[in-house]
PDB file of C-alpha atoms and ligand atoms in Angstrom:
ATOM      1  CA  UNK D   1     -19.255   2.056  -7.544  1.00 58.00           C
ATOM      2  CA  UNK D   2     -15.776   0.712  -6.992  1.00 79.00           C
ATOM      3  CA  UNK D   3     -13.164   3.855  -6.029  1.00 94.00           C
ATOM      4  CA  UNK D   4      -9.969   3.876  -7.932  1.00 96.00           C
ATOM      5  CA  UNK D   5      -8.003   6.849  -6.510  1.00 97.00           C
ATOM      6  CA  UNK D   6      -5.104   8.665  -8.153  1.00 97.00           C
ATOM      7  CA  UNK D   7      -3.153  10.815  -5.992  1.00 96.00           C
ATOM      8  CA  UNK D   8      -1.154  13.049  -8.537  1.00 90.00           C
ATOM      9  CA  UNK D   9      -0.387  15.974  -6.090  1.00 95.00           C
ATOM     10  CA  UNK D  10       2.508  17.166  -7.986  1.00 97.00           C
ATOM     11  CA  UNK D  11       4.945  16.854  -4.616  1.00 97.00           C
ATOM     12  CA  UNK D  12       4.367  13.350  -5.276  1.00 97.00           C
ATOM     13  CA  UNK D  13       5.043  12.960  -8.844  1.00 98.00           C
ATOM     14  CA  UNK D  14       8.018  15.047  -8.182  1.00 98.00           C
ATOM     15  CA  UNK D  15       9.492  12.464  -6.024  1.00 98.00           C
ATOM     16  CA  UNK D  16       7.588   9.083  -8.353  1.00 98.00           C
ATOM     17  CA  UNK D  17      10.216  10.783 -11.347  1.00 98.00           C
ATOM     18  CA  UNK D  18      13.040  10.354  -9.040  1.00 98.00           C
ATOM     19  CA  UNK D  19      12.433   6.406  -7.980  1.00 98.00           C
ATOM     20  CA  UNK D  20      11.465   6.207 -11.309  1.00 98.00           C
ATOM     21  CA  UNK D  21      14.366   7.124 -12.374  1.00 98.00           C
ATOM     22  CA  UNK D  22      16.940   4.431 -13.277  1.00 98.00           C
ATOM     23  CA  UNK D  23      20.231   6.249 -11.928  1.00 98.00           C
ATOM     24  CA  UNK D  24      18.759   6.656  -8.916  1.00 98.00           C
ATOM     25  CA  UNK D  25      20.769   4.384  -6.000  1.00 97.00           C
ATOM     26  CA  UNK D  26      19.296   2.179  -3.308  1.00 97.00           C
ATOM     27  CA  UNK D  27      19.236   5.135  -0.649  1.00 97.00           C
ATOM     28  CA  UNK D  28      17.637   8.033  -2.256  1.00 98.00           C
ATOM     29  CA  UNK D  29      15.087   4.977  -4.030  1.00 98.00           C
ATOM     30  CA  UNK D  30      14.393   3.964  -0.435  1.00 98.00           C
ATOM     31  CA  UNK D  31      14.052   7.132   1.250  1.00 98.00           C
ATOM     32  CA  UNK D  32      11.590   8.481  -2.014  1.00 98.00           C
ATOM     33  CA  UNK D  33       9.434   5.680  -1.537  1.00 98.00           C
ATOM     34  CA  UNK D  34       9.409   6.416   2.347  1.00 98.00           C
ATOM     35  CA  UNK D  35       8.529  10.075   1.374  1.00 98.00           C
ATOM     36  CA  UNK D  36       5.627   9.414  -1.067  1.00 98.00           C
ATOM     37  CA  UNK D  37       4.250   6.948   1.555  1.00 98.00           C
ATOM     38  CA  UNK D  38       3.956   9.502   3.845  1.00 97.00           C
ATOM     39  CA  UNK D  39       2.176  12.119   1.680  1.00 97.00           C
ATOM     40  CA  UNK D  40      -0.529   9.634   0.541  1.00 96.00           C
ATOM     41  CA  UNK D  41      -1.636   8.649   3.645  1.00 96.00           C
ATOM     42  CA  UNK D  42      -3.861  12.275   4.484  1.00 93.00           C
ATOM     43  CA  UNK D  43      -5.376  10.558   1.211  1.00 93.00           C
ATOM     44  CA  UNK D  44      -5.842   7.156   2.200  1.00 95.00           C
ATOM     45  CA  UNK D  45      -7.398   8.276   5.621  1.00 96.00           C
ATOM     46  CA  UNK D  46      -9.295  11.054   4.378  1.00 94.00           C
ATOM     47  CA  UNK D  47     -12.685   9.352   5.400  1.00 94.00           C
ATOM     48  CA  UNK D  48     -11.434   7.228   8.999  1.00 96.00           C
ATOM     49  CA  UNK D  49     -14.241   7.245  11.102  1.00 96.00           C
ATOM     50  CA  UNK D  50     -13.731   9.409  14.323  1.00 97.00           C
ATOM     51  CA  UNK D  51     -15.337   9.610  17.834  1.00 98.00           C
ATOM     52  CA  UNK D  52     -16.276  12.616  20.478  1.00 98.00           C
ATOM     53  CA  UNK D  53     -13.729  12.322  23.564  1.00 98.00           C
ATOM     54  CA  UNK D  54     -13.619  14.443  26.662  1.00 98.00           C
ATOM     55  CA  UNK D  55     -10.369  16.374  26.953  1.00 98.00           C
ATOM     56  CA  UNK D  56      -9.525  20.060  28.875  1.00 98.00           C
ATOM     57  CA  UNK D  57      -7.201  22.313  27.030  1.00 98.00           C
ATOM     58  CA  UNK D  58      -5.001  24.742  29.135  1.00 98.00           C
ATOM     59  CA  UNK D  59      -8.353  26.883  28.736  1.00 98.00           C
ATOM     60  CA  UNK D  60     -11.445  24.602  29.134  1.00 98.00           C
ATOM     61  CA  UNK D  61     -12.673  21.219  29.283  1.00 98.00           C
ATOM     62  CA  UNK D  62     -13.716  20.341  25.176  1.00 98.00           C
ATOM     63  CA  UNK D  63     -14.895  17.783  23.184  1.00 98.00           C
ATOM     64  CA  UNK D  64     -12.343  16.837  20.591  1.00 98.00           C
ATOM     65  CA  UNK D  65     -12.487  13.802  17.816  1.00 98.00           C
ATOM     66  CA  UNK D  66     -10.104  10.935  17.730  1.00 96.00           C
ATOM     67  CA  UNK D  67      -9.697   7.605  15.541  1.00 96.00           C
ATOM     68  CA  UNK D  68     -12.208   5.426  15.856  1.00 97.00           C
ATOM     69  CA  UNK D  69     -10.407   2.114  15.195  1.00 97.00           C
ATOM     70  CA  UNK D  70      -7.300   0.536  15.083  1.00 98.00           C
ATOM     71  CA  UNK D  71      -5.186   1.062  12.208  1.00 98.00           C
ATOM     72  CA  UNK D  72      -3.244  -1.830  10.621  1.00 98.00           C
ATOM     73  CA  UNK D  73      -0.710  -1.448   7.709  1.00 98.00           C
ATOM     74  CA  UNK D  74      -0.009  -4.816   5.952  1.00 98.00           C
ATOM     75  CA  UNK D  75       2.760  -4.921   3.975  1.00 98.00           C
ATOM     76  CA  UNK D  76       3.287  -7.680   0.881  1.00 98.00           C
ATOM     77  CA  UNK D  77       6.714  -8.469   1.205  1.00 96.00           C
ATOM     78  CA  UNK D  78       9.078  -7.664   0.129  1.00 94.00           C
ATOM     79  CA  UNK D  79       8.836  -4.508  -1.353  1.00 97.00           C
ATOM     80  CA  UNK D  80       5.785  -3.567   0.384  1.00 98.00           C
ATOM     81  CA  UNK D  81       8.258  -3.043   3.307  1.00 98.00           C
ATOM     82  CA  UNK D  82       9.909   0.097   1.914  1.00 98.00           C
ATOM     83  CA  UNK D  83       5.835   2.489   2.590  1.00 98.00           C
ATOM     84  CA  UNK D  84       6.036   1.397   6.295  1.00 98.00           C
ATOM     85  CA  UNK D  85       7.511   3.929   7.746  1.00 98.00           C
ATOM     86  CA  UNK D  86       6.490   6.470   5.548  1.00 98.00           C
ATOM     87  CA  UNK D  87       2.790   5.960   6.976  1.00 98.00           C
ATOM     88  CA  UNK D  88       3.595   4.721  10.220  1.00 97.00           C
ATOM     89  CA  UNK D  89       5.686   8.293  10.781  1.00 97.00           C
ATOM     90  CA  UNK D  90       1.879   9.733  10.197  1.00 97.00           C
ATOM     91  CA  UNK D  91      -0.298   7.079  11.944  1.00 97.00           C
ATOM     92  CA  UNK D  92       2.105   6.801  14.710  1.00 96.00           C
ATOM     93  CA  UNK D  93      -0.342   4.536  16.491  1.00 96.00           C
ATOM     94  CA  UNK D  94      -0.772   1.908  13.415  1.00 98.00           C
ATOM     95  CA  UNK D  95       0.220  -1.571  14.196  1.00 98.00           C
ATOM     96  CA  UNK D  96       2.011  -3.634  11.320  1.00 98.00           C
ATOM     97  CA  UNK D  97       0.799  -7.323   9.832  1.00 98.00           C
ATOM     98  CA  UNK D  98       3.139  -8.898   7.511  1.00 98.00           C
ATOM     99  CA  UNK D  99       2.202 -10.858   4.075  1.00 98.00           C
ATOM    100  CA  UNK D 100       5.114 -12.818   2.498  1.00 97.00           C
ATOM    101  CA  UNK D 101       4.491 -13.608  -1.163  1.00 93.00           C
ATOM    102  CA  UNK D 102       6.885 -13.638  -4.136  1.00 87.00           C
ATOM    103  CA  UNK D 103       5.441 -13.630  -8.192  1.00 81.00           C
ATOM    104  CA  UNK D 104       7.069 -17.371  -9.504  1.00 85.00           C
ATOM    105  CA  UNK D 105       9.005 -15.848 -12.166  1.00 82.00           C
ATOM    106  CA  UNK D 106       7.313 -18.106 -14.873  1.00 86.00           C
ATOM    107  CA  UNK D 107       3.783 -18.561 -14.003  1.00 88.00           C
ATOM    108  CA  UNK D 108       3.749 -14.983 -12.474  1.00 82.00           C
ATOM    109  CA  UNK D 109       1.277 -16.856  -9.672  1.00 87.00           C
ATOM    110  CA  UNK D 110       1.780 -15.716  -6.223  1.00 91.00           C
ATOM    111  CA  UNK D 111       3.195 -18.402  -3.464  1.00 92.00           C
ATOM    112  CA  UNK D 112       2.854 -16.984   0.097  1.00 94.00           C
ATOM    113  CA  UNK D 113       5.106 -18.215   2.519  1.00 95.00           C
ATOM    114  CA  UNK D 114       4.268 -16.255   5.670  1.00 97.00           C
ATOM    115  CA  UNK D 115       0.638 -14.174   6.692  1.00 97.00           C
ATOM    116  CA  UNK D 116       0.962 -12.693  10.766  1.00 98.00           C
ATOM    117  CA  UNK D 117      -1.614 -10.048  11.967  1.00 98.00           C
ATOM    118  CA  UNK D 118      -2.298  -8.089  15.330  1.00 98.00           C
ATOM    119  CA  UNK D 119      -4.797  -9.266  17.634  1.00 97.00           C
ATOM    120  CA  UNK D 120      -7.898  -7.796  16.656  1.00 97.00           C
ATOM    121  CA  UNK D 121      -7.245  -7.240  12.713  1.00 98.00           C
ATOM    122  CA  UNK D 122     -10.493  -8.161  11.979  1.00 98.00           C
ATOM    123  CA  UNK D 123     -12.084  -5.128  13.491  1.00 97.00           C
ATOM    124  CA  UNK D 124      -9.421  -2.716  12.092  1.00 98.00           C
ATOM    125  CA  UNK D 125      -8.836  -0.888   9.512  1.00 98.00           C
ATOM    126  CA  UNK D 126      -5.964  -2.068   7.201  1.00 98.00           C
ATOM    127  CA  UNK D 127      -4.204  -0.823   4.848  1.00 98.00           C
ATOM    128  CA  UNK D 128      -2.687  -2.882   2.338  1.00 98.00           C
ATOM    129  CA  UNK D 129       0.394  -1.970   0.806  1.00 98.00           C
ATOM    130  CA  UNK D 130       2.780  -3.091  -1.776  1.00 98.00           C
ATOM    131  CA  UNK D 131       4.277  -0.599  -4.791  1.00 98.00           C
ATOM    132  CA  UNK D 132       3.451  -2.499  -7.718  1.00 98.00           C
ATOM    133  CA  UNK D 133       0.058  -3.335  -8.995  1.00 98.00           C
ATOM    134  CA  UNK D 134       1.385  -5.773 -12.420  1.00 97.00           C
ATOM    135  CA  UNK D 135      -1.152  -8.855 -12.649  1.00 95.00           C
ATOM    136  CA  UNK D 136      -2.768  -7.567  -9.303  1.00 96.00           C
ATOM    137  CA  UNK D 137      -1.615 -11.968  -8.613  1.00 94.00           C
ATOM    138  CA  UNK D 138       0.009 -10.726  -5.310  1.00 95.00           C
ATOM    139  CA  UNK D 139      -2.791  -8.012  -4.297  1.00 97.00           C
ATOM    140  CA  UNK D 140      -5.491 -10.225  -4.856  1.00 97.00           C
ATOM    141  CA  UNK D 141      -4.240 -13.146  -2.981  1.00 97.00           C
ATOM    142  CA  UNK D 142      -3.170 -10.521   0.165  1.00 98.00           C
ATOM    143  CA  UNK D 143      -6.689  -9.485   0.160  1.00 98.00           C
ATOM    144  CA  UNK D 144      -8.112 -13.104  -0.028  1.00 97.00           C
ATOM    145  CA  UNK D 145      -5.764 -13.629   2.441  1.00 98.00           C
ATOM    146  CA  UNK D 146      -7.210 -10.999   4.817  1.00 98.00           C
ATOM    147  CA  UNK D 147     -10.741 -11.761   4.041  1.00 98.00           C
ATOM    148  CA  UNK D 148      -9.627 -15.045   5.594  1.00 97.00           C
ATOM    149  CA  UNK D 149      -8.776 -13.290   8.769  1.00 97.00           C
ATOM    150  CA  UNK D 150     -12.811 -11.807   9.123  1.00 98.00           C
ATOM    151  CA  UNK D 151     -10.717  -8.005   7.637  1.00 98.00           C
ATOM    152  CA  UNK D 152     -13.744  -5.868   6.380  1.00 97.00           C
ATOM    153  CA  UNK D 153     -12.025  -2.813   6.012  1.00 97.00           C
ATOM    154  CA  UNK D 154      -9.552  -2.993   3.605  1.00 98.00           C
ATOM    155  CA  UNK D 155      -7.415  -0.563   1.251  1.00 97.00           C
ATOM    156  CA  UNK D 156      -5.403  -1.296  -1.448  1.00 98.00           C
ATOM    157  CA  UNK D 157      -2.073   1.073  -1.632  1.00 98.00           C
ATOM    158  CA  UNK D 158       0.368   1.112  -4.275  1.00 98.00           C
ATOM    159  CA  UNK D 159       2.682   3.571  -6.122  1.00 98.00           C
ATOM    160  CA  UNK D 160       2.192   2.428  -9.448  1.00 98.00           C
ATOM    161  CA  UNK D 161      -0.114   0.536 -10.860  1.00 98.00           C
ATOM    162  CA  UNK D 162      -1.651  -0.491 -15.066  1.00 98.00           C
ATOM    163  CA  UNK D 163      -4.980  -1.269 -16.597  1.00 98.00           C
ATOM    164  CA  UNK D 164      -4.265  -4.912 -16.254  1.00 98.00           C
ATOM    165  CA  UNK D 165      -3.984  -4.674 -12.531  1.00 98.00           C
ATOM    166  CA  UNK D 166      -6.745  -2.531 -11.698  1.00 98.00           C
ATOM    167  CA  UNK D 167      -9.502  -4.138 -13.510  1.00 98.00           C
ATOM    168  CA  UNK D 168      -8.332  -7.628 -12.309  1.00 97.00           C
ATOM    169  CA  UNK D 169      -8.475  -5.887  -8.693  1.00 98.00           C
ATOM    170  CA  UNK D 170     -11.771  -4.628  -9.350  1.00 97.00           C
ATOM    171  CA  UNK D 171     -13.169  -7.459 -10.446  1.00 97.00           C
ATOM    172  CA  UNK D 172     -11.557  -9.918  -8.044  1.00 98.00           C
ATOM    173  CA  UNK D 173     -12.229  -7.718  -4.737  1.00 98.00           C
ATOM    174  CA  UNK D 174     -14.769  -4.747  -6.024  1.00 97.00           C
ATOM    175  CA  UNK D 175     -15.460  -3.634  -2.331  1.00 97.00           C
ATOM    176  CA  UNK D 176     -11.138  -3.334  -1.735  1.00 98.00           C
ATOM    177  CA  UNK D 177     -10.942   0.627  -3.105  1.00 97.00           C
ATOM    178  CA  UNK D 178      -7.597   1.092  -4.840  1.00 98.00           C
ATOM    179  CA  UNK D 179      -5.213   4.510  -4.084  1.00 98.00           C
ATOM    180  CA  UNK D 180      -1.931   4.371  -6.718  1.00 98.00           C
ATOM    181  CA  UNK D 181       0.292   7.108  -7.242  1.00 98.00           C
ATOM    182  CA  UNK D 182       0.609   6.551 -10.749  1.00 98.00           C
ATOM    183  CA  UNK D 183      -1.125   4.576 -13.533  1.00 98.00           C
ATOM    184  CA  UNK D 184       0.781   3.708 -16.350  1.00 98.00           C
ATOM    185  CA  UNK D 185       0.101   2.348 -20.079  1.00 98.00           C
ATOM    186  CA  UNK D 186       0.902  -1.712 -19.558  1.00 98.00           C
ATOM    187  CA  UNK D 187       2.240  -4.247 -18.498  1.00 98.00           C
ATOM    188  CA  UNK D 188       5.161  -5.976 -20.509  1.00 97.00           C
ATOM    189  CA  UNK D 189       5.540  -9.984 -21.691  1.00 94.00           C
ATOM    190  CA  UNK D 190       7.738 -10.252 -18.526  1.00 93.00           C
ATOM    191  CA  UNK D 191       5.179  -8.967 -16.541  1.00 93.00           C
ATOM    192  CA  UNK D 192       6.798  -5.424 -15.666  1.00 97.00           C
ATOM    193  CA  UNK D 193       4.934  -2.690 -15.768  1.00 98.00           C
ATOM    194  CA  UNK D 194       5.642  -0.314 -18.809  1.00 98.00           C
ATOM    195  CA  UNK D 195       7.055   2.651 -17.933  1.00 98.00           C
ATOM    196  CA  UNK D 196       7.238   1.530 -14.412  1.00 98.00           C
ATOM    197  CA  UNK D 197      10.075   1.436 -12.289  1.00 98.00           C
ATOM    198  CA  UNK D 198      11.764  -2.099 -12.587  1.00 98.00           C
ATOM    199  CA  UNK D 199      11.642  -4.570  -9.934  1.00 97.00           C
ATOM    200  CA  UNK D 200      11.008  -2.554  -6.753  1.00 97.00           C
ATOM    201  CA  UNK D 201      12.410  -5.143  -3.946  1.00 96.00           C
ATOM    202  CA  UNK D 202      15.730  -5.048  -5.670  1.00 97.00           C
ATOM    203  CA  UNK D 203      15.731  -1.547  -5.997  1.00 98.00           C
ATOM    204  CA  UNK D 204      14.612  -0.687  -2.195  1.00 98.00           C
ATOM    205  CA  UNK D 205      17.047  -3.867  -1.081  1.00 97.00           C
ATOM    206  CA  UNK D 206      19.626  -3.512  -3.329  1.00 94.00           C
ATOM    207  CA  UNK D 207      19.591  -7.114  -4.448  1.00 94.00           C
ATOM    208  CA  UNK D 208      20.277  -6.866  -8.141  1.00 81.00           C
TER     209      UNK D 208
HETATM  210  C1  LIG H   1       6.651  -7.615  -6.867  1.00 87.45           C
HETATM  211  C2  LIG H   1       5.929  -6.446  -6.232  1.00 87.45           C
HETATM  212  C3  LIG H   1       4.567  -6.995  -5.994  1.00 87.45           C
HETATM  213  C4  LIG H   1       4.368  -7.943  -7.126  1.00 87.45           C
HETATM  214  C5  LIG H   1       3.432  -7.321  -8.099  1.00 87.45           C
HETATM  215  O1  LIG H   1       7.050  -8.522  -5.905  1.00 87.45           O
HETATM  216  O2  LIG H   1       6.553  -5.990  -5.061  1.00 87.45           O
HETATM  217  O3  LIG H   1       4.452  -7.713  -4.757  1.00 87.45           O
HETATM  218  O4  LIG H   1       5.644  -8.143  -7.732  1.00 87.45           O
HETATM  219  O5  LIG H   1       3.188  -8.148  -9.162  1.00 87.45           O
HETATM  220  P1  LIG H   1       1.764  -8.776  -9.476  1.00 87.45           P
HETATM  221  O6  LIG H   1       0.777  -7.633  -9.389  1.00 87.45           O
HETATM  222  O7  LIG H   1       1.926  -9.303 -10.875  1.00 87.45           O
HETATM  223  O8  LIG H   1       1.474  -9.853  -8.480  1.00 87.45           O
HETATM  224  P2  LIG H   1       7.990  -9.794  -6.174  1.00 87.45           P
HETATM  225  O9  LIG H   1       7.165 -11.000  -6.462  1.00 87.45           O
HETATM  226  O10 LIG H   1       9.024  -9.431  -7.191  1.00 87.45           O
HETATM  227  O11 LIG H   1       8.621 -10.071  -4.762  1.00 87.45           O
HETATM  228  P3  LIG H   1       9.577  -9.151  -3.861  1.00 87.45           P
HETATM  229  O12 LIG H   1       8.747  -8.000  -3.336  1.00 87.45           O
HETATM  230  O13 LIG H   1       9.990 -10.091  -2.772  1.00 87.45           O
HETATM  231  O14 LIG H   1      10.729  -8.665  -4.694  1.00 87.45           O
HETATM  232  N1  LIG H   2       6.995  -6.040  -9.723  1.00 87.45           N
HETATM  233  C1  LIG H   2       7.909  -5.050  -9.784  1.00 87.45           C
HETATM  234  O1  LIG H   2       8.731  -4.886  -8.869  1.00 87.45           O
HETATM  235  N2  LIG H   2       7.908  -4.264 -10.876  1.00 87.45           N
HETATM  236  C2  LIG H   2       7.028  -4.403 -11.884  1.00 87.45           C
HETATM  237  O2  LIG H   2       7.080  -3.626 -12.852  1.00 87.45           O
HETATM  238  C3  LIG H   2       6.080  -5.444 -11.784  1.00 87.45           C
HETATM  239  C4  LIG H   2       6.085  -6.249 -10.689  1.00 87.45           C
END
């Protein structure tokens, strides 16, 4: 059964109306994204694998858990840039890959100019990240991408997603489960997602 996960806490849709929200600048955009990043992650981890370890408290020797494996966060860029540190401030230990892939603004087909991963990615646990899920073009490649690399554990982050996207996920990479933030009605003839929140590298980078 392929796991589509909605994480409407309402701290986080409190902060997805304000980078939603079109009079909202580059630094209070960037810093919300950061934020919501952060309070997903408890979700996105819920079920990591952990292991005994031998460790004395002030009091007694104990058995605590800790992660099992290595986490990687992979970000599409650009935009996927701006949930980094947002889930890096709660995995401090996660290393970072890097995807680069832009949508060509007619075909809305991803081109990837750039793919660089720890040593050892195949064995981790990644997660994928990138705000918008629109065609699902840019996801689906990333994750073809990573499948490349040997990656079996893989999970899809965004912040907002549409029908289109998810069931073109689902059906290109039904084992990659899928955590959004928000789903919304559709996706526009331009490809934006409807009510969305615009183009979200220019927003986080100030660009436009
Ligand atoms: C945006 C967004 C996603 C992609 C989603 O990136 O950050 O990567 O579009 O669209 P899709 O699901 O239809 O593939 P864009 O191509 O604008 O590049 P950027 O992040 O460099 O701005
Ligand atoms: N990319 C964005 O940045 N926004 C959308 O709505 C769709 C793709």
């Amino acid at each position: 059964m392929h796991k589509v996960v909605i994480l409407d806490h309402p701290l986080i849709q409190h902060k997805m109306a304000k980078i939603r929200d079109k009079n909202t600048g580059t630094k209070d955009f960037r810093e919300s994204v950061s934020e919501i990043s952060g309070l997903i992650t408890y979700e996105i981890t819920r079920d990591l694998e952990t292991v005994p370890k031998e460790i004395e408290t002030p009091i007694t020797p104990m058995i605590a858990n800790v992660l099992k494996r290595q986490v990687v966060i992979v970000p599409i860029l650009r935009a996927g840039l701006g949930m980094v540190e947002g889930i890096q401030t709660i995995i401090p230990t996660a290393k970072i890959g890097h995807i680069g892939l832009y949508r060509d603004e007619e075909t809305l087909e991803p081109k990837v100019y750039y793919a660089k991963f720890p040593e050892g990615v195949e064995n981790s646990v990644v997660i994928l990240v990138d705000p918008m899920l629109a065609t699902a073009g840019s996801a689906s490649k990333a994750i073809d991408i990573l499948k490349e690399s040997k990656v079996k554990d893989i999970r899809y982050v965004g912040l907002v997603g549409c029908p289109e996207g998810v069931a073109r996920l689902k059906k290109d990479h039904p084992d990659v489960p899928i955590y959004l933030a928000a789903l919304d009605s559709h996706l526009n003839e331009q490809g934006y997602i409807v009510p969305g929140l615009g183009d979200c590298g220019d927003r986080l980078f100030g660009t436009k």
